[in-house]
Coordinates of C-alpha atoms in Angstrom, one line a residue:
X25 CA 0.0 0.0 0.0
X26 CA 1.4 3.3 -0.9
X27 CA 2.2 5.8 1.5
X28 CA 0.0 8.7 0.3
X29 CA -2.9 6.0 -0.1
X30 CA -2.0 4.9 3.3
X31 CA -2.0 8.3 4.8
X32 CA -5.4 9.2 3.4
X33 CA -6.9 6.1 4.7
X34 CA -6.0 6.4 8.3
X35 CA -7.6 10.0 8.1
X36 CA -10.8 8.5 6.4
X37 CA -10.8 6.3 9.3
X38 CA -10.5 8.7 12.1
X39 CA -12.9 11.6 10.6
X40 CA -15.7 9.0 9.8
X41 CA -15.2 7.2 13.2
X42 CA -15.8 11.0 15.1
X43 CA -18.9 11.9 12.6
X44 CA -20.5 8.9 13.5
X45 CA -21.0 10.5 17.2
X46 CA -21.9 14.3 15.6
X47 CA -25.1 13.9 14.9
X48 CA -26.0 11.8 18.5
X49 CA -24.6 14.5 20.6
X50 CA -25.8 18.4 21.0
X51 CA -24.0 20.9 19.3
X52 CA -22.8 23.7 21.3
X53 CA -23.4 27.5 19.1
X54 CA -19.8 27.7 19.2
X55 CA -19.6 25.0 17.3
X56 CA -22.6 24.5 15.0
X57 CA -24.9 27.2 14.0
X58 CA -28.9 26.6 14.6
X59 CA -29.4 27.9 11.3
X60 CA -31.2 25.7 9.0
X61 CA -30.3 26.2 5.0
X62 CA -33.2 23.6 4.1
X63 CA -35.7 25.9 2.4
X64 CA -33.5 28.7 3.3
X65 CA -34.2 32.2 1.4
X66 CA -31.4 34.6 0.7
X67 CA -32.3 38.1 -0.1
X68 CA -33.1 38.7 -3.6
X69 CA -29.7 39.3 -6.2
X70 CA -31.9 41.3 -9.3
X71 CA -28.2 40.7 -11.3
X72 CA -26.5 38.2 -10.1
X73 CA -22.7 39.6 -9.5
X74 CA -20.7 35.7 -10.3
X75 CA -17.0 34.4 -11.1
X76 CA -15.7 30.9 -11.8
X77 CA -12.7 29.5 -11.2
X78 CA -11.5 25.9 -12.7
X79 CA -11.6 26.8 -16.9
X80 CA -10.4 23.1 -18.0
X81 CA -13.5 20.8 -18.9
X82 CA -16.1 21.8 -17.2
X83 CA -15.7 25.3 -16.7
X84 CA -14.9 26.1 -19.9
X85 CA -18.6 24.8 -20.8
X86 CA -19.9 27.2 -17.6
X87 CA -18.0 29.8 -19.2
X88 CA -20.5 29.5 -22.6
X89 CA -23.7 28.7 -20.6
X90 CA -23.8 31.4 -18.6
X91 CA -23.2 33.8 -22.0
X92 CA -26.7 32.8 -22.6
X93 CA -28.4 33.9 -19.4
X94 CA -29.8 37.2 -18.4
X95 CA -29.7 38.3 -14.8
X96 CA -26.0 37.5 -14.3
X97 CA -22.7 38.9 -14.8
X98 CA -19.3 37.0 -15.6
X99 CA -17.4 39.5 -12.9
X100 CA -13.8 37.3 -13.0
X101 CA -12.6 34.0 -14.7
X102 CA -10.1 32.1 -12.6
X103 CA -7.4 29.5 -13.6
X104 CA -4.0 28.2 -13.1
X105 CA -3.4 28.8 -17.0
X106 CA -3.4 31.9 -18.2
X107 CA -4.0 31.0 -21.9
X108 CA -7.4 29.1 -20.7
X109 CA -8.2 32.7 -19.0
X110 CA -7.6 35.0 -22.0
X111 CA -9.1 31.8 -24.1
X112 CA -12.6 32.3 -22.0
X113 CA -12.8 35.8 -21.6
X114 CA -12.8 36.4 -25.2
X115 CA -15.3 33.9 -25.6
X116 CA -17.5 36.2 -22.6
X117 CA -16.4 39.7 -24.9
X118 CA -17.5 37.4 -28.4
X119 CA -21.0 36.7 -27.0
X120 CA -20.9 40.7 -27.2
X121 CA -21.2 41.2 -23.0
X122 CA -18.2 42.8 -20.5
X123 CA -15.1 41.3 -20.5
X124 CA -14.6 40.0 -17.3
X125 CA -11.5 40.4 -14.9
X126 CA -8.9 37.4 -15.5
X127 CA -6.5 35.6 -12.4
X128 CA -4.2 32.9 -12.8
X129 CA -1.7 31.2 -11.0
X130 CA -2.3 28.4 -8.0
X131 CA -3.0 31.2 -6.1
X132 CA -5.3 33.3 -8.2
X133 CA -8.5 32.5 -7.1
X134 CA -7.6 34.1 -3.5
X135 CA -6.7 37.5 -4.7
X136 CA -10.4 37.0 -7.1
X137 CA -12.0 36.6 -4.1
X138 CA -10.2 39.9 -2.1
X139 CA -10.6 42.3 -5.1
X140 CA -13.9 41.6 -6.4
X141 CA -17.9 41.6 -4.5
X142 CA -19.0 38.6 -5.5
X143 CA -22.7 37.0 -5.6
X144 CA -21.9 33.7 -6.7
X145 CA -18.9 31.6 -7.3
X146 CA -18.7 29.2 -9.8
X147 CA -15.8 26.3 -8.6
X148 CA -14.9 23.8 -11.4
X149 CA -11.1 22.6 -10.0
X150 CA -10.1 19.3 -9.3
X151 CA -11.6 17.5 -6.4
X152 CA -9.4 18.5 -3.5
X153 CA -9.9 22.1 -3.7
X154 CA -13.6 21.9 -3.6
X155 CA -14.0 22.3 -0.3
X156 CA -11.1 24.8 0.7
X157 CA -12.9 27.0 -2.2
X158 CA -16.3 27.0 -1.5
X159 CA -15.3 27.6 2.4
X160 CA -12.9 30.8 1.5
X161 CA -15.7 32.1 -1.4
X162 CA -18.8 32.1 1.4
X163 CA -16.6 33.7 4.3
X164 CA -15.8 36.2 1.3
X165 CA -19.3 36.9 1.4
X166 CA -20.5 34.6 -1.9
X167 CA -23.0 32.1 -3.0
X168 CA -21.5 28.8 -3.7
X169 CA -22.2 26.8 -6.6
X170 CA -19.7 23.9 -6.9
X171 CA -19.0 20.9 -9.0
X172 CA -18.9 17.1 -7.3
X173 CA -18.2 15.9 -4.8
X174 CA -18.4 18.9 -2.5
X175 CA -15.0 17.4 -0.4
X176 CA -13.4 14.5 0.6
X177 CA -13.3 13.2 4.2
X178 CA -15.9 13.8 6.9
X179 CA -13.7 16.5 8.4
X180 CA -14.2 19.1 5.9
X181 CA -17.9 18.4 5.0
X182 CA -18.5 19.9 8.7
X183 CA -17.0 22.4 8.2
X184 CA -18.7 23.8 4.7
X185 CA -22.1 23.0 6.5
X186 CA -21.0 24.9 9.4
X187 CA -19.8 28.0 7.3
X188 CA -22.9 27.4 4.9
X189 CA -25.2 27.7 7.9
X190 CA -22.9 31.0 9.7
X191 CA -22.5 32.7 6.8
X192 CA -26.2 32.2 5.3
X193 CA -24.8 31.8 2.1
X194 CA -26.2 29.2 -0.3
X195 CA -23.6 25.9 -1.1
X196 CA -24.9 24.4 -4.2
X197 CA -22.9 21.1 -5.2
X198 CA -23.4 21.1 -8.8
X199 CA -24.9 17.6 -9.3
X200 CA -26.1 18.2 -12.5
X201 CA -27.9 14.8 -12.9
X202 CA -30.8 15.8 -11.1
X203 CA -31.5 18.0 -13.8
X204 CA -31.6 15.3 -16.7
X205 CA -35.2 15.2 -18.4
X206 CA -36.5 11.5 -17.1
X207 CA -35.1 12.3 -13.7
X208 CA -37.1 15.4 -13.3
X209 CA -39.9 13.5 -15.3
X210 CA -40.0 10.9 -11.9
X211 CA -39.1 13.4 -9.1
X212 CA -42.5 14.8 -10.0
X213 CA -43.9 10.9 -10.5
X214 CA -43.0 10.4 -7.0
X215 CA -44.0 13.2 -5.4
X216 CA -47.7 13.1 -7.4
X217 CA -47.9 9.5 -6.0
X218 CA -47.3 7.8 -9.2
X219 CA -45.3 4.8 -7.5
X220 CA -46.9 4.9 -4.2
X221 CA -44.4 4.8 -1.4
X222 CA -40.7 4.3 -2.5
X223 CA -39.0 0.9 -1.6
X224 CA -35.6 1.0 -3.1
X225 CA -33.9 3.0 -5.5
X226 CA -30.2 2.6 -7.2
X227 CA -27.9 4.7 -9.3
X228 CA -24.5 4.5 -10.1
X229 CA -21.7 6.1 -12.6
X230 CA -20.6 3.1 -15.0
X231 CA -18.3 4.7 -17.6
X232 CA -15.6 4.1 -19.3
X233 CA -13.2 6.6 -18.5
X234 CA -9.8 4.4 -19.1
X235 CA -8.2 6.2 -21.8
X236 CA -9.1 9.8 -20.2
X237 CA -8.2 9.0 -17.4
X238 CA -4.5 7.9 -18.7
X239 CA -4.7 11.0 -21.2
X240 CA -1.8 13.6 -20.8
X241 CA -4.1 17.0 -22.0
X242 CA -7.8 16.1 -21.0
X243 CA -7.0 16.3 -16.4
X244 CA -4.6 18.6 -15.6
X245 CA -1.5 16.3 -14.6
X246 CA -3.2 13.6 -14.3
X247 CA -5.3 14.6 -11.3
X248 CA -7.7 12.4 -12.2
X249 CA -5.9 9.6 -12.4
X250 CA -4.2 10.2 -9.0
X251 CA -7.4 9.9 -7.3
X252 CA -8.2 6.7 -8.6
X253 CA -4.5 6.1 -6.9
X254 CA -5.3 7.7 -3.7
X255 CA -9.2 6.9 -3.0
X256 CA -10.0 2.8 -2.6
X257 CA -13.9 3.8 -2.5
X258 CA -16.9 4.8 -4.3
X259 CA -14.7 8.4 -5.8
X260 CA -17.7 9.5 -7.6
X261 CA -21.0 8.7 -6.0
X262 CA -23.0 11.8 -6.5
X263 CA -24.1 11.4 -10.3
X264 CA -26.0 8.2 -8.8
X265 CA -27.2 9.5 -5.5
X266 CA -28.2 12.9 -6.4
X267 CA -31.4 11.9 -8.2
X268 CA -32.7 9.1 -5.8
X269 CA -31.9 10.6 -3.0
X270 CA -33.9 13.9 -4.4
X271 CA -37.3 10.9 -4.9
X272 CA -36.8 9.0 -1.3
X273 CA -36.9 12.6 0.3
X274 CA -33.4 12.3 1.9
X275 CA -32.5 15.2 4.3
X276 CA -36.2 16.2 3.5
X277 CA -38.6 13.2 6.0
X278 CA -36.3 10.3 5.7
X279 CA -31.9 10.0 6.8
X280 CA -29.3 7.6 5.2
X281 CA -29.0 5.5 8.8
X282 CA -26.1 3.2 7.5
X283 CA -23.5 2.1 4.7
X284 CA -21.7 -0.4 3.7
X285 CA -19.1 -0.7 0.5
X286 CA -17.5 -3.9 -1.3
X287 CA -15.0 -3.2 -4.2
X288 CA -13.8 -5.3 -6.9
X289 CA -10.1 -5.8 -7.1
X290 CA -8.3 -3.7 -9.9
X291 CA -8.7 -5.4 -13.2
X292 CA -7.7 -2.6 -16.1
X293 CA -5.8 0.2 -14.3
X294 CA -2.7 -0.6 -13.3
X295 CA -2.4 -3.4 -16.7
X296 CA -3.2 0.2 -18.5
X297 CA -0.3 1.9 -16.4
X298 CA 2.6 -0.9 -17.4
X299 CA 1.6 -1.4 -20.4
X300 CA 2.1 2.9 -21.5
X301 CA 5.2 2.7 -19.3
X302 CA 6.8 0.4 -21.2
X303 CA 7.3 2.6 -24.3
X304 CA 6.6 6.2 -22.9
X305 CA 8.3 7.7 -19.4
X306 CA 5.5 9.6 -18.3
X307 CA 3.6 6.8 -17.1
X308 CA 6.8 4.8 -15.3
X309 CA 5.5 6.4 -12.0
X310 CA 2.4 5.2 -12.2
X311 CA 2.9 1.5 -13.2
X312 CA 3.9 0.8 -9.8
X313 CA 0.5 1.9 -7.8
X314 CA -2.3 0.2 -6.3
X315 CA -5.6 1.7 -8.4
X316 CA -9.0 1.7 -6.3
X317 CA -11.1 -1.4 -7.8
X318 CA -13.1 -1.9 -10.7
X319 CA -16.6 -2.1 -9.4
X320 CA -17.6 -0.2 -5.9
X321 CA -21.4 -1.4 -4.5
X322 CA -22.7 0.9 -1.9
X323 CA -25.8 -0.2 0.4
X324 CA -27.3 2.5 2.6
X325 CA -30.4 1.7 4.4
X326 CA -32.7 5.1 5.8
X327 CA -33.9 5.1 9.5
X328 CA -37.8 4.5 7.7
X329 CA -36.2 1.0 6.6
X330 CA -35.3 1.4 2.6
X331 CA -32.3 0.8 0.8
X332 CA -30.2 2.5 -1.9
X333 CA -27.5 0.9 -3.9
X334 CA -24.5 2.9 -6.1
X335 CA -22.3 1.5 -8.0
X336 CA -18.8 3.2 -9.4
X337 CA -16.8 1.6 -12.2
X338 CA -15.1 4.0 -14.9
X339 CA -12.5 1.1 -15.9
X340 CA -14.2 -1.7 -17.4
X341 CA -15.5 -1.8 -21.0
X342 CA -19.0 -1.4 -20.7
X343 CA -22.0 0.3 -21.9
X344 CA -22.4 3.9 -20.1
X345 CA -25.4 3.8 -17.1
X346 CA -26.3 5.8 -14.6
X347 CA -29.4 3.5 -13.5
X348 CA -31.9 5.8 -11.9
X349 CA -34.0 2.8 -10.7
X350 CA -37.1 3.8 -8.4
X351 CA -39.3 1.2 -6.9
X352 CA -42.4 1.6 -5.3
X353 CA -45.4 0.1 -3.4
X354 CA -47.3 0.5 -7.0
X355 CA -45.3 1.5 -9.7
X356 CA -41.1 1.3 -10.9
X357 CA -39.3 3.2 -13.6
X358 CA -35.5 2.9 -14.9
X359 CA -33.8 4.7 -17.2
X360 CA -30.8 2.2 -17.8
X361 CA -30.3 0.2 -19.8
X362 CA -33.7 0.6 -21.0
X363 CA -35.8 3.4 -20.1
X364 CA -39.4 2.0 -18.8
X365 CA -42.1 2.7 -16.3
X366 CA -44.3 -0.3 -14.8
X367 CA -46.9 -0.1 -13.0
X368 CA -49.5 -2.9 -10.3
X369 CA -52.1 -2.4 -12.0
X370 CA -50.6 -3.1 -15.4
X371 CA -50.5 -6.9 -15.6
X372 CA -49.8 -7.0 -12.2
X373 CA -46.7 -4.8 -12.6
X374 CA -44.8 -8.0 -14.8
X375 CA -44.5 -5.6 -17.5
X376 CA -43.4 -2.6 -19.3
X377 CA -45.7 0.2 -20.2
X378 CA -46.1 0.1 -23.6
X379 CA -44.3 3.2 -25.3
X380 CA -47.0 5.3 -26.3
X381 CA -48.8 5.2 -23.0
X382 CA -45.0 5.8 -21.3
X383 CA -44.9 9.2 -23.2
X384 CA -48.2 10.3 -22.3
X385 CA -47.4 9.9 -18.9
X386 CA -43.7 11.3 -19.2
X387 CA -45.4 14.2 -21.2
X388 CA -48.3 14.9 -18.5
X389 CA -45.5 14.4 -15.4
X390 CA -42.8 17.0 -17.2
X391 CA -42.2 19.9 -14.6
X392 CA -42.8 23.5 -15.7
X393 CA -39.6 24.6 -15.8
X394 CA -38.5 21.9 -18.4
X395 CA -41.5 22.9 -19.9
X396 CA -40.4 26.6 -20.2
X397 CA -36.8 25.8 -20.7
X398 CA -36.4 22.4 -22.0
X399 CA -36.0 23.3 -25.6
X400 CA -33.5 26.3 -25.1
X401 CA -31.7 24.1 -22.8
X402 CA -30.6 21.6 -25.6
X403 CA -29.9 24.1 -27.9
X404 CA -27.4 25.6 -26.0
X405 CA -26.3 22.2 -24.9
X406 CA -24.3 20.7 -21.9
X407 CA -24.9 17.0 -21.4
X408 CA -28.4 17.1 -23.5
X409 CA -29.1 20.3 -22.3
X410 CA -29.0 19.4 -18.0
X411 CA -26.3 21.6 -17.4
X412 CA -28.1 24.5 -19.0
X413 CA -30.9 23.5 -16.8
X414 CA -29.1 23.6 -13.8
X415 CA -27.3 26.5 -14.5
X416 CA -30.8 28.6 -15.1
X417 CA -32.4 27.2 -12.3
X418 CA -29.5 28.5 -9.9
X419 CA -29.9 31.7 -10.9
X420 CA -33.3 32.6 -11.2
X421 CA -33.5 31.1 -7.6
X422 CA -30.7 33.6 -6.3
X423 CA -32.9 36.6 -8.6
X424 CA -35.9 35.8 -7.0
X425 CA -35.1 34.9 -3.3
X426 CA -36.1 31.4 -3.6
X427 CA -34.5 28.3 -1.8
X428 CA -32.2 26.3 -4.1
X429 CA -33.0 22.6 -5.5
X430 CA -29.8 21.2 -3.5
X431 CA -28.8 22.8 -0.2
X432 CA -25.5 22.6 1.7
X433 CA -27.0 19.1 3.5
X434 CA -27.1 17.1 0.0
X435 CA -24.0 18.5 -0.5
X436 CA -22.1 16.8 2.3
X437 CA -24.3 13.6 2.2
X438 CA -23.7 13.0 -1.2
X439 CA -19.9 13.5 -0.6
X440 CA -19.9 11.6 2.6
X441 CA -20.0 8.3 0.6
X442 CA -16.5 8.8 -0.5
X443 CA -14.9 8.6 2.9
X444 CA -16.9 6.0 4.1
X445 CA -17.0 3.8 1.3
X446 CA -13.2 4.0 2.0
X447 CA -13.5 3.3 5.5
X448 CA -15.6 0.4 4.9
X449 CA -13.9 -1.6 2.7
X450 CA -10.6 -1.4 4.3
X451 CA -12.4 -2.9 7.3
X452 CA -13.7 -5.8 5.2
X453 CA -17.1 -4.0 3.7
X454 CA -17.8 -3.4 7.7
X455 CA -21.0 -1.4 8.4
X456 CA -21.2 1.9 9.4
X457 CA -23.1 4.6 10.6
X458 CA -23.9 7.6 8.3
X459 CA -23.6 11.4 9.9
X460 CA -26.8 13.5 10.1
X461 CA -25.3 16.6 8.3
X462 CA -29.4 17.9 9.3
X463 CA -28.3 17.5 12.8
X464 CA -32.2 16.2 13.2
X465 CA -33.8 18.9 11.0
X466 CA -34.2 15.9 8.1
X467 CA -37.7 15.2 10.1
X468 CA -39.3 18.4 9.4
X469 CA -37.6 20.1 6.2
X470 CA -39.8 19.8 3.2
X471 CA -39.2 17.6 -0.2
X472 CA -37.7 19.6 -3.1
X473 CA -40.6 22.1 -4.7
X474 CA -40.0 21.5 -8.6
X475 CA -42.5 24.3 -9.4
X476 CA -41.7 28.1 -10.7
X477 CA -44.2 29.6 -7.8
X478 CA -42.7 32.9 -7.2
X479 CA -40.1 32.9 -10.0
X480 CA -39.4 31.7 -13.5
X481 CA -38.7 34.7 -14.7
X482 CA -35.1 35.2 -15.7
X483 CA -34.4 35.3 -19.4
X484 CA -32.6 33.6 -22.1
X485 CA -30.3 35.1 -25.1
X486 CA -30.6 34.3 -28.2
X487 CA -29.4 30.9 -28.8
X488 CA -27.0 30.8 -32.1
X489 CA -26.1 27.1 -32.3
X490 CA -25.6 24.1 -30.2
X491 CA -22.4 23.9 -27.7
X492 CA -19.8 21.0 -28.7
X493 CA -17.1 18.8 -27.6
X494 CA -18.3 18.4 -23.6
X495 CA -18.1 14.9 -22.1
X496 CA -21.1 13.6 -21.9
X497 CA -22.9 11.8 -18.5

């Protein structure tokens, strides 16, 4: 086992071990602020003041997406390179609005945050610095919107609730998947009672990211790749979670009591590693590491007594899936690998709903803001037009004052099945307890309100043709 690996695990360990006890005990006001960012409301931002800082993959694609959105203002682009800066500004001063201010350099984003009044910041860096960022941009004073996973060990995730909750700032994690079309479709499914009371629900991120992951250009110095090195766990949960846990009402009248994690050995990784070594340099130091496993399963069980599995395998040569299975005391849908909806009291619930009755239902169940949206949102592009949504969403919620889709709580949950998928299979897929990030508020905070009561109405430029080359999910 490799030192760095081994290092990481023993603080896994230890964090995981004292959140087990948070959420049992009282928390002093020292330590923990009462305030509760479920539903919370921050005042109205008519034009939303933003920067964002990580310009590689995803934030170039943030960078074009947000051209297309009225109601905001690209203040600052961020990033260690300062061709990707002057590269995205010029794209901002192309789409024919202010140029905004450009930093660079590992320590950029810092003097972005000291110079500038910011409303919202926009974090697309590698993992590690999710959490550090989104801390430093809310004590600054900032909205938080952040790609996955919001941090990495139990530790920190306190700590971007607690500042969330003393700073009254908003601390979105980006989890773009609960924005795709059929997940919206069966968020409002469930909540209009379509499946009855839900059961059991899976997700997962099954895709094969091999050669990326190995690629020199596509993560910065391999930053990717290092993780996969460093983290023996479920390293990218959230794209699975995120959309179940949004139907089973988690954080919202129902808690993720327990985990447990089992991982495959390694079967394509390190092969992948000796095999580049052997007629290219760049790859001799990685030929030697121990790569986290093929296939992660995660069981969690709520304290009302149902289950959720997620898997994690970007290594093996298979079909792309994300899952999204919901079952239900009357009804079932799953989008992979073969989108369907079944109900009891269709031949006993032994079958699929034929197509065209499927796309009534999907057509009746759409939520109004895909309804308004939906369209513009694939023309500008960004995973089939999700990111878009997510992106509008964000900010008309911050323009009109209204709580966001994904608070500071899903946030950390989500995250929190890195470390302890980590923890749990180095102890031999032992069982443990999950922290209450709600600290008991889960009981009484309401489900996710898809509707546009009370906003809806930020606007969208005219769209001149759809986005290209992002990865798709």
């Amino acid at each position: 086992m490799d030192s760095s690996r081994r290092s990481f695990l023993k603080q896994a360990s230890l964090l995981s071990s004292l959140a087990i006890s948070l959420p049992n005990i009282v928390h002093s006001g020292t330590a923990f602020s009462s305030n509760n960012m479920c539903g919370f409301r921050a005042p109205k931002i008519d034009q939303v003041r933003m920067a964002i800082v990580g310009l590689g993959n995803r934030g170039s694609g943030a960078v074009s997406r947000f051209t297309y959105i009225e109601g905001v203002t690209i203040v600052a682009l961020c990033d260690r390179h300062e061709d990707r800066v002057q590269q995205e500004q010029q794209k901002v001063k192309d789409a024919g609005l202010q140029a905004p201010k450009t930093y660079s350099g590992d320590e950029g984003w810092k003097k972005m945050l000291s110079e500038n009044e910011l409303d919202l910041v926009y974090i697309c860096t590698p993992w590690d610095l999710h959490a550090p960022m989104s801390i430093a941009a809310m004590q600054a004073g900032a909205h938080v919107g952040c790609e996955v996973p919001i941090g990495l060990t139990v530790k920190e995730l306190w700590k971007v609730v607690q500042v969330s909750e003393q700073t009254q700032k908003h601390c979105m994690m980006l989890e773009n998947c609960c924005y795709d079309f059929f997940e919206l479709i069966t968020l409002n499914m469930v909540q209009q009672g379509l499946f009855g009371e839900l059961i059991h629900a899976e997700g997962a991120y099954i895709h094969d990211l091999l050669d990326l992951n190995f690629s020199k250009t596509y993560y910065d110095d391999f930053w990717r790749l290092k993780e996969n090195i460093r983290l023996h766990g479920n390293l990218y949960p959230t794209h699975g979670i995120g959309p179940i846990a949004q139907c089973m009402n988690i954080n919202r009248g129902d808690q993720i009591a327990t985990l447990v994690n089992m991982q495959s050995a390694d079967f394509h990784m390190r092969a992948k590693a000796s095999e580049l070594a052997a007629t290219d340099a760049d790859f001799a130091p990685f030929a030697s590491k121990s790569y986290r496993g093929n296939m992660n399963t995660t069981l969690m069980r709520t304290q009302k007594g149902k289950t959720l599995m997620i898997q994690h395998d970007v290594s093996s040569p298979r079909p792309y899936s994300r899952i999204h299975l919901l079952s239900g005391t009357i009804g079932f849908a799953q989008k992979y690998p073969t989108k369907g909806l079944s109900f009891k009291d269709y031949k006993d619930g032994h079958a699929w709903l034929p197509q065209e009755e499927m796309a009534e239902l999907e057509a009746k169940y759409t939520p109004d803001m895909v309804k308004l949206i939906g369209e513009q949102a694939k023309a500008v592009g960004g995973h089939g037009g999700m990111d878009f949504i997510m992106d509008w969403r964000l900010i008309d919620c911050l323009r009109n004052g209204l709580p966001l889709d994904q608070d500071v709580y899903d946030a950390a949950s989500w995250s929190a099945i890195i470390p302890l998928s980590i923890q749990s299979s180095a102890q031999n897929s032992r069982q443990l307890n999950f922290p209450d990030f709600t600290k008991g508020n889960w009981k009484n905070n309401k489900p996710v309100n898809l509707s546009l009561a009370g906003g809806g109405n930020t606007k969208i430029r005219a769209v001149a043709k759809a986005s290209e080359g992002q990865l798709q999910v």
